[in-house]
Amino acid sequence: MREDYKMGHLEEDELLDSPFKMFDLWMSNEIQWKSDREANAMTLSTCSIDLKPSARIVLLKHYDEKGFVFYTNYNSRKSKELTENPYAALTFLWTQRQVRIEGKVEKVSREESEAYFKTRPHANQIGAWVSEFQSSEITKEQMADNQTRLEKLYEDKPVPLPPFWGGWRVIPSAFEFWQGKGGRVHDRIKYLPSNDNTNSWFHKRLSP
Ligand SMILES: Cc1cc2nc3c(=O)[nH]c(=O)nc-3n(C[C@H](O)[C@H](O)[C@H](O)COP(=O)(O)O)c2cc1C
């Protein structure tokens, strides 16, 4: 497979001052273009304390100027790595575009996790309880037993937020917007904080 990227370009006069607004614009473009992928699916890369990287897809559930939030199990491999080494990278593969975000992470408040958990479908709320030890070995029988027991327990009751489940927020310290172009001469624009206490960002072009 070798696609020729001809859909667009990223010129300096199209850049918005805020990388958050730029992200928002590209996210809405991607949603409009309705690719087969979920536009909010992103690769989350983490690194263990002994410097071994790992990556997996998670869904972006909220973003604003405070950061980019996803939800997961706090016993999982990713959460262990984020606890040991609280830095992450997010990568979005969009239509002939890529966005990279890097930054420090923090757990979101219990109130925020609770508010999000309440919006999940009942089956997904139970799913969070079923997978209490996400990333640990389990048999099919144990999984099925857990599911049957928990479905019965919460048959006609609200499902509480599991203590081992919640959100992480990636607080960006760098963004990169990549627009694929013909002949592999792509546009790459990197945003970094201005370091002048104004909460503003500057950008520079990177060689493709
Ligand atoms: C499209 C897609 C969306 C996913 N969304 C999430 C998510 O939001 N949270 C999550 O914990 N796992 C999600 N997963 C599963 C993860 O990729 C991964 O299998 C799981 O979180 C365990 O990862 P870990 O062992 O590295 O912690 C998703 C997988 C796919 C393919």
Short mmCIF file of C-alpha atoms and ligand atoms in Angstrom, two decimals, residues 38 41 56-59 71-73 76-78 134-135, ligand 1:
data_model
loop_
_atom_site.label_atom_id
_atom_site.label_comp_id
_atom_site.label_asym_id
_atom_site.label_seq_id
_atom_site.Cartn_x
_atom_site.Cartn_y
_atom_site.Cartn_z
CA GLU A 38 -13.37 6.64 15.35
CA ALA A 41 -9.23 6.86 18.83
CA ARG A 56 -2.12 0.92 22.76
CA ILE A 57 -5.28 2.61 21.46
CA VAL A 58 -7.63 4.41 23.86
CA LEU A 59 -10.54 6.80 23.24
CA TYR A 71 -10.58 6.60 30.92
CA THR A 72 -9.15 3.27 31.92
CA ASN A 73 -8.40 0.84 34.71
CA SER A 76 -3.69 -1.82 34.05
CA ARG A 77 -0.23 -1.90 32.56
CA LYS A 78 -0.63 1.62 31.14
CA GLN A 134 -7.09 -5.31 33.36
CA SER A 135 -3.84 -6.52 31.75
C1 LIG B 1 -10.65 1.47 19.23
C2 LIG B 1 -10.18 1.08 20.62
C3 LIG B 1 -10.56 1.86 21.69
C4 LIG B 1 -10.11 1.54 22.98
N1 LIG B 1 -10.43 2.37 24.01
C5 LIG B 1 -9.95 2.11 25.25
C6 LIG B 1 -10.17 3.04 26.32
O1 LIG B 1 -10.74 4.13 26.13
N2 LIG B 1 -9.69 2.70 27.54
C7 LIG B 1 -9.02 1.52 27.77
O2 LIG B 1 -8.62 1.28 28.91
N3 LIG B 1 -8.78 0.65 26.78
C8 LIG B 1 -9.22 0.91 25.52
N4 LIG B 1 -8.97 0.04 24.49
C9 LIG B 1 -8.21 -1.20 24.81
C10 LIG B 1 -6.70 -0.89 24.88
O3 LIG B 1 -6.16 -0.75 23.58
C11 LIG B 1 -5.89 -1.96 25.67
O4 LIG B 1 -6.13 -3.23 25.12
C12 LIG B 1 -6.26 -2.01 27.15
O5 LIG B 1 -6.53 -0.73 27.69
C13 LIG B 1 -5.12 -2.65 27.97
O6 LIG B 1 -3.93 -1.91 27.75
P1 LIG B 1 -2.66 -2.04 28.73
O7 LIG B 1 -2.51 -3.52 29.06
O8 LIG B 1 -1.50 -1.52 27.96
O9 LIG B 1 -2.95 -1.22 29.96
C14 LIG B 1 -9.34 0.35 23.20
C15 LIG B 1 -8.97 -0.42 22.10
C16 LIG B 1 -9.37 -0.05 20.83
C17 LIG B 1 -8.91 -0.89 19.66
#
